[in-house]
Coordinates of N, CA and C in Angstrom, one line a residue:
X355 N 0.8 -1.2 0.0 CA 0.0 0.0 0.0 C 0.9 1.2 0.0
X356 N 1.3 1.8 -1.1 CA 1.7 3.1 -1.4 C 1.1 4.8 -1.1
X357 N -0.6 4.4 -0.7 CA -0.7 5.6 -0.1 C -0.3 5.9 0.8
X358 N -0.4 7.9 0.9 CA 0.1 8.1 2.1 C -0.4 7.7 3.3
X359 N -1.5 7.9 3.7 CA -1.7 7.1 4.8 C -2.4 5.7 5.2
X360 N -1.9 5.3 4.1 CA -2.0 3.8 4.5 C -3.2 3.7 4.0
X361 N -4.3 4.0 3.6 CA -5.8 4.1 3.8 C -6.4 2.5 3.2
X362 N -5.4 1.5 2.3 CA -5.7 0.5 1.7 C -5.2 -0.7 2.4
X363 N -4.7 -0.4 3.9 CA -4.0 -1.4 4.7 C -4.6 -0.9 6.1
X364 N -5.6 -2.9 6.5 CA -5.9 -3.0 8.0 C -4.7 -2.3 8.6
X365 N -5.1 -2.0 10.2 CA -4.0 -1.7 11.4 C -4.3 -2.8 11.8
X366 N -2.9 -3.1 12.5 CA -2.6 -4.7 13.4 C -3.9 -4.5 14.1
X367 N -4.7 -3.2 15.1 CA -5.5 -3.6 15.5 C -6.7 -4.3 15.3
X368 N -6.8 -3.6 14.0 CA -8.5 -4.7 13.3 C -8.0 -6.1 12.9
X369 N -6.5 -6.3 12.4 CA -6.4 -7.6 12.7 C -6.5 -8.8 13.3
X370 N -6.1 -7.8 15.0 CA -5.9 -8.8 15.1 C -7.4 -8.9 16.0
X371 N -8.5 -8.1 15.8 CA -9.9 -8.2 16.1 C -10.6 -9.3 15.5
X372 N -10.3 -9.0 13.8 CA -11.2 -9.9 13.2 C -10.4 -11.4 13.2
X373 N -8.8 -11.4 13.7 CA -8.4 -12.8 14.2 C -9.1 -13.7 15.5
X374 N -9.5 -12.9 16.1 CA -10.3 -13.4 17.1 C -12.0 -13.9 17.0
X375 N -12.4 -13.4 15.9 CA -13.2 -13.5 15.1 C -13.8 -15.0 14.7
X376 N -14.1 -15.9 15.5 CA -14.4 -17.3 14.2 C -15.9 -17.4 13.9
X377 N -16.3 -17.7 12.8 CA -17.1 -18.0 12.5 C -17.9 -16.7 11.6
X378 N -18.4 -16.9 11.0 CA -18.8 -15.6 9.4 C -19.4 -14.6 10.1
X379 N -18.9 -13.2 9.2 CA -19.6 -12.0 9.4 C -20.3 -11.9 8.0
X380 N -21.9 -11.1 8.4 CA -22.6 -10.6 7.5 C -22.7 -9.4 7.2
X381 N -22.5 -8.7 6.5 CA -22.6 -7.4 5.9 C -23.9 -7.3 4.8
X382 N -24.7 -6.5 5.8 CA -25.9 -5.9 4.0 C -25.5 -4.6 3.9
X383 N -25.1 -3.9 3.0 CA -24.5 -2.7 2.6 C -25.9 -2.4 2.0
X384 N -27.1 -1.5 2.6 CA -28.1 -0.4 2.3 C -27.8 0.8 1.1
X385 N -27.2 0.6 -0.4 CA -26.8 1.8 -0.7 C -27.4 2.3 -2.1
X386 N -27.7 3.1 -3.1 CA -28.1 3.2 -3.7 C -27.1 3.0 -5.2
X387 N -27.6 3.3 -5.9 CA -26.5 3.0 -7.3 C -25.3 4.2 -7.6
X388 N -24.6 4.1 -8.8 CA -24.0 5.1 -9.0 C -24.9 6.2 -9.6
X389 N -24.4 7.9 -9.0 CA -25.3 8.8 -9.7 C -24.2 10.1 -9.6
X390 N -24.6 10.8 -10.2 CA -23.6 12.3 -10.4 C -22.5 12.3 -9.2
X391 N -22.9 11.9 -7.6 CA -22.0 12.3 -7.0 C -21.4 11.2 -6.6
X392 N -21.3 10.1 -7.8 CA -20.3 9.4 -7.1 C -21.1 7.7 -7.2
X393 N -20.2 6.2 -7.0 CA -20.5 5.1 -6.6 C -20.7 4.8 -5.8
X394 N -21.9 4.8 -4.8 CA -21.4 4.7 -3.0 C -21.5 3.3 -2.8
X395 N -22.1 2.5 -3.9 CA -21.6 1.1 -4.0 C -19.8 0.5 -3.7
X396 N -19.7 1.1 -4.8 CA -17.5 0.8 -4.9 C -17.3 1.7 -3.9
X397 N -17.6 2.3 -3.1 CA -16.9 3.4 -1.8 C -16.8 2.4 -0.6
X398 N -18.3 1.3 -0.4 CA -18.4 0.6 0.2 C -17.3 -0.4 0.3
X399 N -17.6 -1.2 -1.1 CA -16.8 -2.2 -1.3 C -15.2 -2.1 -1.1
X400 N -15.3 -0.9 -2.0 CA -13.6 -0.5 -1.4 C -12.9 -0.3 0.1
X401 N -14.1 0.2 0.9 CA -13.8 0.2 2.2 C -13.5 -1.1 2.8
X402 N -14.5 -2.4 2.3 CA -14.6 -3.4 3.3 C -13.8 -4.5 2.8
X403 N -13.0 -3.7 1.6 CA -12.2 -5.3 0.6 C -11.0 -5.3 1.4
X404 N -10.7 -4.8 2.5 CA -9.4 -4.6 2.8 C -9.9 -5.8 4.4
X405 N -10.8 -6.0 4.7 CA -11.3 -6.7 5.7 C -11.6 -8.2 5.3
X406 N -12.2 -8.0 3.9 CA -12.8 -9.2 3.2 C -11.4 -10.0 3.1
X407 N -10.4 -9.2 2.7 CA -9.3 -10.2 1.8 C -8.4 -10.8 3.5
X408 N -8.2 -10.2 4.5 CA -8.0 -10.7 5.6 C -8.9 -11.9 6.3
X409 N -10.4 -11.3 6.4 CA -11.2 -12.4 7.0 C -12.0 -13.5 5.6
X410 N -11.7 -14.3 5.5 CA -12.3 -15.0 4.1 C -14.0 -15.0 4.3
X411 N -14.3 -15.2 5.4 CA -16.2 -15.5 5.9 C -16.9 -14.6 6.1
X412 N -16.1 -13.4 5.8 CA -17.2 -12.3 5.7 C -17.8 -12.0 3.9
X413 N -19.4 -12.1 4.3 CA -20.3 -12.1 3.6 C -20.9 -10.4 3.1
X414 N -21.1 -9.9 1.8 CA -21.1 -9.0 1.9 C -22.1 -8.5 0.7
X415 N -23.4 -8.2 1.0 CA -24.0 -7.9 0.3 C -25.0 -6.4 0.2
X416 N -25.7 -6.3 -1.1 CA -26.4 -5.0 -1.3 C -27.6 -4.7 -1.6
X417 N -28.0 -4.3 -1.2 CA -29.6 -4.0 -1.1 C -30.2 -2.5 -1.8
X418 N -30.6 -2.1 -2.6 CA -30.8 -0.6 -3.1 C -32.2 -0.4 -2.3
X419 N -31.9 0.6 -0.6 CA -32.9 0.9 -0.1 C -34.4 1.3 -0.9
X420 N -34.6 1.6 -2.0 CA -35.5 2.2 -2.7 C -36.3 0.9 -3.2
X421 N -35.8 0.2 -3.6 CA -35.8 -1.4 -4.1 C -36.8 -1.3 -3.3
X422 N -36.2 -1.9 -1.6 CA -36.3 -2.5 -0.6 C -36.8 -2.1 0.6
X423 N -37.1 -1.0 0.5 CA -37.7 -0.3 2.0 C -38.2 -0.5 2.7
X424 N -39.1 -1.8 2.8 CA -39.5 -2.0 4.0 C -38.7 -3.0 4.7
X425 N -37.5 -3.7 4.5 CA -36.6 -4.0 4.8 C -35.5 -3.1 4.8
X426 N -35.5 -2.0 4.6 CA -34.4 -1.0 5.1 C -35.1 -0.3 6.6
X427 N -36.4 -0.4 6.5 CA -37.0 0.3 7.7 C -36.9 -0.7 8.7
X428 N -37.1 -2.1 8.2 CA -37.4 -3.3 9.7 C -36.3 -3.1 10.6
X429 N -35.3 -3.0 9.4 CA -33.6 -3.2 10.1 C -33.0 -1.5 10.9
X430 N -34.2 -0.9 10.6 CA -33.5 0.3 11.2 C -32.5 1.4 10.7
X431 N -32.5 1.5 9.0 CA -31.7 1.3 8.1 C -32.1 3.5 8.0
X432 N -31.3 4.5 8.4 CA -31.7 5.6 8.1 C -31.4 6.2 7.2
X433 N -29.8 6.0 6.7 CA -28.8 6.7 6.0 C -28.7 5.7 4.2
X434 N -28.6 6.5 3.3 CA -28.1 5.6 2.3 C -26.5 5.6 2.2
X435 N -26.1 4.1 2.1 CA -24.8 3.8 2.4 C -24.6 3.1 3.9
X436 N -25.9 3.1 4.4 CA -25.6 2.4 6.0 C -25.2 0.8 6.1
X437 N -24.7 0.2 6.8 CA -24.3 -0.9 6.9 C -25.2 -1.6 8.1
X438 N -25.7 -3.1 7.8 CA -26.5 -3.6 8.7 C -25.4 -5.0 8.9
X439 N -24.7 -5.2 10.0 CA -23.7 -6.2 10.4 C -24.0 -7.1 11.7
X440 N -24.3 -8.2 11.0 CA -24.8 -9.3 11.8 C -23.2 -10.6 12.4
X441 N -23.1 -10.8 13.1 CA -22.1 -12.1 13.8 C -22.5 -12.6 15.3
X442 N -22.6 -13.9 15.3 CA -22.4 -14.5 16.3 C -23.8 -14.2 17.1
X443 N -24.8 -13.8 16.2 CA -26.3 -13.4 16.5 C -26.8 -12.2 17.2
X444 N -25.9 -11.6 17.1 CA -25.7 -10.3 17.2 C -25.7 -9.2 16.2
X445 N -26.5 -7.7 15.8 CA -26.3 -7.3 15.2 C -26.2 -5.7 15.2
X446 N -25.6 -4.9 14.6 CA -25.9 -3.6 14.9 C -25.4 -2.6 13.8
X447 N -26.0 -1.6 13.4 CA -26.3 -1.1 12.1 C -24.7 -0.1 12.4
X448 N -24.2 0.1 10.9 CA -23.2 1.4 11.3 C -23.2 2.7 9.5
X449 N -23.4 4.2 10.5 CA -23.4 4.8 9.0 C -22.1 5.6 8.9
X450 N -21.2 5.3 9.6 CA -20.4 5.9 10.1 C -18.9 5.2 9.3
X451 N -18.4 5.2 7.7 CA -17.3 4.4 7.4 C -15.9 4.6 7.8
X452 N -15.6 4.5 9.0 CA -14.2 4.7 9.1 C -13.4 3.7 9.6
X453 N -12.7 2.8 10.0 CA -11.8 2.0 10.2 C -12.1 1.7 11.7
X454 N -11.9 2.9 12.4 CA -11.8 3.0 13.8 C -13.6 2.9 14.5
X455 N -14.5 3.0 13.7 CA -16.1 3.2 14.1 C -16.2 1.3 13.5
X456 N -15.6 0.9 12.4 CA -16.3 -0.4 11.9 C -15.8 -1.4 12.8
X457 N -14.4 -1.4 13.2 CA -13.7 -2.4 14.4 C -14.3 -2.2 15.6
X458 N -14.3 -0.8 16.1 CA -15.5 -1.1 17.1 C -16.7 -1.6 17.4
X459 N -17.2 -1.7 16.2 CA -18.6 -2.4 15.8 C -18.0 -4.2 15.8
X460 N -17.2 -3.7 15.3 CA -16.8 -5.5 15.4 C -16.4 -6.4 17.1
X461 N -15.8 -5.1 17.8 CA -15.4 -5.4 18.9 C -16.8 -5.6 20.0
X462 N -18.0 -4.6 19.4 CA -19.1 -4.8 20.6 C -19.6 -6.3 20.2
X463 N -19.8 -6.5 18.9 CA -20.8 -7.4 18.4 C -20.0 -9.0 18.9
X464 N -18.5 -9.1 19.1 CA -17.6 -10.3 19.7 C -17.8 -10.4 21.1
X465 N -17.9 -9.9 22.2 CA -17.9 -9.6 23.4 C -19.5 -10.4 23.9
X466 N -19.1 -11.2 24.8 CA -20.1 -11.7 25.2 C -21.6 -11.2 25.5
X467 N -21.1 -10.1 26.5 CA -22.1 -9.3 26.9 C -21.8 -7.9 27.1
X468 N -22.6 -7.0 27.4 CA -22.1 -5.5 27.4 C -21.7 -5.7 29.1
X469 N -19.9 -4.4 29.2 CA -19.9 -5.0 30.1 C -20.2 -3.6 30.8
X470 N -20.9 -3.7 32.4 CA -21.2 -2.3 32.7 C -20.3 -1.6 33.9
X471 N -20.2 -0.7 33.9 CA -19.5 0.0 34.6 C -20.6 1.1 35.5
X472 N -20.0 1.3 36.9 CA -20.8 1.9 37.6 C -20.2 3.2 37.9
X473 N -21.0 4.4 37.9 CA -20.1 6.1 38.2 C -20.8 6.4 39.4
X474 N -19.6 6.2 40.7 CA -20.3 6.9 41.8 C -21.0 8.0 41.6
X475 N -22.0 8.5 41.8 CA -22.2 9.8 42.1 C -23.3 10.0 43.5
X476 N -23.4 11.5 43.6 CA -23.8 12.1 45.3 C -22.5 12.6 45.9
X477 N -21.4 13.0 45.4 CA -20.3 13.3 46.0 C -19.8 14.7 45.3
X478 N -20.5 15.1 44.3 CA -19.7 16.1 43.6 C -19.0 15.6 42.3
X479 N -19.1 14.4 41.9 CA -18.0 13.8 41.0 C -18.2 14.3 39.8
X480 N -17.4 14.0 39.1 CA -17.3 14.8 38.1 C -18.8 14.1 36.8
X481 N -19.6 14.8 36.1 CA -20.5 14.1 35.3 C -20.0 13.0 33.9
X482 N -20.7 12.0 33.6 CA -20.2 11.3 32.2 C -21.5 12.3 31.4
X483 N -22.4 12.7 31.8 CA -23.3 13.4 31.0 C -23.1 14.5 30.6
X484 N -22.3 15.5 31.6 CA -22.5 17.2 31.9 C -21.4 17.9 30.1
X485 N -21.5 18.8 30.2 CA -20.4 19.6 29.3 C -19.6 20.8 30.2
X486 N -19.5 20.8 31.2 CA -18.4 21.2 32.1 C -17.0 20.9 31.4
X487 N -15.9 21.7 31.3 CA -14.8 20.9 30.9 C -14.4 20.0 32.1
X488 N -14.8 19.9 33.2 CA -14.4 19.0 34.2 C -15.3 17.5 33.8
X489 N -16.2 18.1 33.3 CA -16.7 16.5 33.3 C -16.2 15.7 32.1
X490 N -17.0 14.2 31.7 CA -16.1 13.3 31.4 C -16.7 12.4 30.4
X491 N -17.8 13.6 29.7 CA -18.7 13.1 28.8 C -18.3 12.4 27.2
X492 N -16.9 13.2 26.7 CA -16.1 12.4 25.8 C -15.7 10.9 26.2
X493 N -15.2 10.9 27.2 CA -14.6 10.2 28.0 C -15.8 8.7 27.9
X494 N -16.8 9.2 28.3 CA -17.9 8.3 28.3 C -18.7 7.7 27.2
X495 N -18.8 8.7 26.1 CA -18.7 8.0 24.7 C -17.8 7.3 24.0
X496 N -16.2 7.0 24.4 CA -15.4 6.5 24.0 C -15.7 5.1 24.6
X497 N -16.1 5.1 25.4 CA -16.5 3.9 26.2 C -17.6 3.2 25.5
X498 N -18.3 4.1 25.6 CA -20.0 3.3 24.9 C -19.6 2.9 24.0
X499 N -18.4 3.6 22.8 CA -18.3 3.4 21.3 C -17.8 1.6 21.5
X500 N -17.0 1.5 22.8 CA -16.1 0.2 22.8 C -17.7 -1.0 23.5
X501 N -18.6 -0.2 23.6 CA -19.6 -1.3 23.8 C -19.2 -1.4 25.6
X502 N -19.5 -0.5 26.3 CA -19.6 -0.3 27.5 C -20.5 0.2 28.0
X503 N -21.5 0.0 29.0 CA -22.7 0.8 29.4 C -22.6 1.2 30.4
X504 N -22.6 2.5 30.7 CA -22.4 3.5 31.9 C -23.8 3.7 32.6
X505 N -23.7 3.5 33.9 CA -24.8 3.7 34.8 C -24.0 4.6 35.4
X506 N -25.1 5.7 36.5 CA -25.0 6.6 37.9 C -25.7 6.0 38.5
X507 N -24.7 5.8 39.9 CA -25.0 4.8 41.1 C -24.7 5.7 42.0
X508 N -25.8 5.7 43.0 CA -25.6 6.5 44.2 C -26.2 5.4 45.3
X509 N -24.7 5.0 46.2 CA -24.5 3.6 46.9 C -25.4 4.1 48.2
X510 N -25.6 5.4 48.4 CA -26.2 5.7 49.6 C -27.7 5.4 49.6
X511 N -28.1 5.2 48.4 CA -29.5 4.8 48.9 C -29.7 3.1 48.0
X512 N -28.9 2.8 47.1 CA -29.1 1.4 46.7 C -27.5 0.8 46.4
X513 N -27.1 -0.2 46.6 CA -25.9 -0.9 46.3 C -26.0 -2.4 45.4
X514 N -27.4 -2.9 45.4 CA -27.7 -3.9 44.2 C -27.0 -3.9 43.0
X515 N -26.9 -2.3 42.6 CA -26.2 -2.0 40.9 C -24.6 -2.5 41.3
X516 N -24.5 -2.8 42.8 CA -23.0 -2.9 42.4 C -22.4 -4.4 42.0
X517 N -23.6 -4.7 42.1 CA -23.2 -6.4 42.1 C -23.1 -6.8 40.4
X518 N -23.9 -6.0 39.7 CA -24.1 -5.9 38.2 C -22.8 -4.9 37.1
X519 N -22.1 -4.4 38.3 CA -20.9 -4.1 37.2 C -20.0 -4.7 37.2
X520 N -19.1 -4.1 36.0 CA -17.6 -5.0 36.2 C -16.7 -4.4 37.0
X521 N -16.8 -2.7 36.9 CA -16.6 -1.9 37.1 C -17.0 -0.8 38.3
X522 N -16.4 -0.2 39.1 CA -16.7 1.3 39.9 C -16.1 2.1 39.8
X523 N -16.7 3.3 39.3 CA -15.3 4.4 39.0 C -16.3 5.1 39.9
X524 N -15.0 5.8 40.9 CA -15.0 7.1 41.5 C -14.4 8.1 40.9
X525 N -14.8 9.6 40.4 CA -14.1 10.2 39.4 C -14.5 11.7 40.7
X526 N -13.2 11.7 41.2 CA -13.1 13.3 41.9 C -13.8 13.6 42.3
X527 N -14.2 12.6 44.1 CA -15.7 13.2 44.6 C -15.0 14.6 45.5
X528 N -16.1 15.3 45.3 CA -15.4 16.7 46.2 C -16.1 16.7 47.8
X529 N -17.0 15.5 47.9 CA -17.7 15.8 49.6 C -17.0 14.3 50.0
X530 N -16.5 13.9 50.8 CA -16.2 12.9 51.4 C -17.3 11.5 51.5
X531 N -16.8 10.5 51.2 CA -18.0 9.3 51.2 C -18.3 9.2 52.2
X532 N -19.4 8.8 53.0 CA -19.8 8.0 54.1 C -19.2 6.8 54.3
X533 N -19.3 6.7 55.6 CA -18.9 5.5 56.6 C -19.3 4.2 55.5
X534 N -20.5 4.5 55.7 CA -21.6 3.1 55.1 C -21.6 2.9 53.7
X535 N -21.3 4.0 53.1 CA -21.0 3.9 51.4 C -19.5 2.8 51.2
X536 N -18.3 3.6 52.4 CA -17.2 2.9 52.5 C -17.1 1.4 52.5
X537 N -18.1 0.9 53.4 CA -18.0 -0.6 53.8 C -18.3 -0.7 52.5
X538 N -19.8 -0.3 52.0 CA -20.4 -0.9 50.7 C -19.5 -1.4 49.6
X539 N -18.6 0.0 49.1 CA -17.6 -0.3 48.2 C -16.5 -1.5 49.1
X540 N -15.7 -1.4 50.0 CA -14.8 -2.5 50.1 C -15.8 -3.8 50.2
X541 N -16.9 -4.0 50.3 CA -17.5 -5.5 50.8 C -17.4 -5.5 48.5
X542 N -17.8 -4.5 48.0 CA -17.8 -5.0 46.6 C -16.4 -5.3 46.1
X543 N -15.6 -4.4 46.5 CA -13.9 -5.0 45.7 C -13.7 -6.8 46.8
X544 N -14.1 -6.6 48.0 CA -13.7 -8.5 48.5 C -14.6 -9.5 47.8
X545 N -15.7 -9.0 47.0 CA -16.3 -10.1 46.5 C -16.0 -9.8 45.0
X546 N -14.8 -9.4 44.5 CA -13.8 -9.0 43.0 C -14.2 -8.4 42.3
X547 N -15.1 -7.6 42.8 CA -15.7 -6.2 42.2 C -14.2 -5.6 41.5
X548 N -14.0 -4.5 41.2 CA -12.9 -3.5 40.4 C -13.5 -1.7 40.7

C-alpha cells in the first residue's frame, strides 16, 4: 500500500480483532447505485475489501434501499450507504465508514455481553453526561463506542447495581463518602468487584 496514509492497509488492531473472530460475518450494505455524486456502492466495497481479503467469511451484500424499504425500515436502516452487520447473533447497524467506528462495531458485536460499569455519584463527582470541561462526557462515549454501558449509582441509597458491574469508577468526589457507602464499596472489591 503506497498511499500516504496507508488508507488501503488494516491496522494490526483490526487484525488482530477480526483474528479473534471465528465464524462468518454478515454485511448488507443499504446503498443506492451510481449517480452524479459518485458510486457509494464501490466506496463501500472499497472500504470493506481490505477486511474481506483478511477475513475469508465475511459475507457481503447490497440491497438498493428504494428497491427494498420496507426491509431498510425493519432493520433500522436511516442513512443511504448504511451498513446492517450481523455475527455471532448479534447485530448492529453502522453509518459511520471509518476504520476505527467499523472495528469497534466488530469489537461490541464479539464480546459476550455489554460490560457495565458503575459512576459513583452524590459526592460532587465529576459528570459522564454534563459539558463542564471538568466532566467526562467524551470520556464516556469513547467507552460506549467500545460497547460499555455506563450507569449513575448512588450507593447511599441502593448498592444492588453494584453487584451488576464489572466496574466502579469514583471520578473526583469533592464531599467525602460515608462510613456506610465505604463498607459498601470495600464489601464489593472482597467479592472481585474492580
Amino acid at each position: 500500500d503506497f498511499t500516504f496514509n496507508k488508507r488501503n492497509t488494516l491496522s494490526d488492531a483490526s487484525k488482530e480483532v477480526l483474528d479473534k473472530m471465528n465464524g462468518p460475518i454478515k454485511i448488507t450494505a443499504f446503498a443506492t447505485g451510481a449517480d452524479e455524486q459518485g458510486d457509494l456502492k464501490k466506496t463501500i466495497y472499497d472500504f470493506l475489501d481490505k477486511y474481506i481479503k483478511h477475513k475469508k467469511d465475511i459475507e457481503l451484500n447490497f440491497i438498493d434501499p428504494r428497491q427494498d424499504p420496507v426491509k431498510a425500515e425493519k432493520l433500522g436502516i436511516k442513512f443511504d450507504g448504511e451498513l446492517f452487520v450481523i455475527y455471532d447473533k448479534k447485530s448492529e447497524n453502522l453509518s459511520n465508514l471509518t476504520e476505527q467506528e467499523f472495528t469497534n462495531l466488530l469489537i461490541r458485536l464479539s464480546r459476550d455481553s455489554n460490560r457495565k460499569i458503575n459512576n459513583l455519584i452524590g459526592h460532587g463527582e465529576s459528570s459522564f453526561e454534563g459539558t463542564k470541561p471538568s466532566d467526562l462526557s467524551n470520556f464516556a462515549s469513547q467507552l460506549r463506542n467500545k460497547g460499555f454501558e455506563i450507569q449513575s449509582l448512588n450507593i447511599a441509597n441502593d448498592d444492588a447495581l453494584l453487584r451488576e458491574g464489572t466496574l466502579l469508577m469514583i471520578v473526583s468526589p469533592k464531599v467525602k463518602v460515608l462510613p456506610g457507602e465505604t463498607k459498601r464499596i470495600i464489601r464489593y472489591i472482597e467479592n472481585g468487584g474492580n
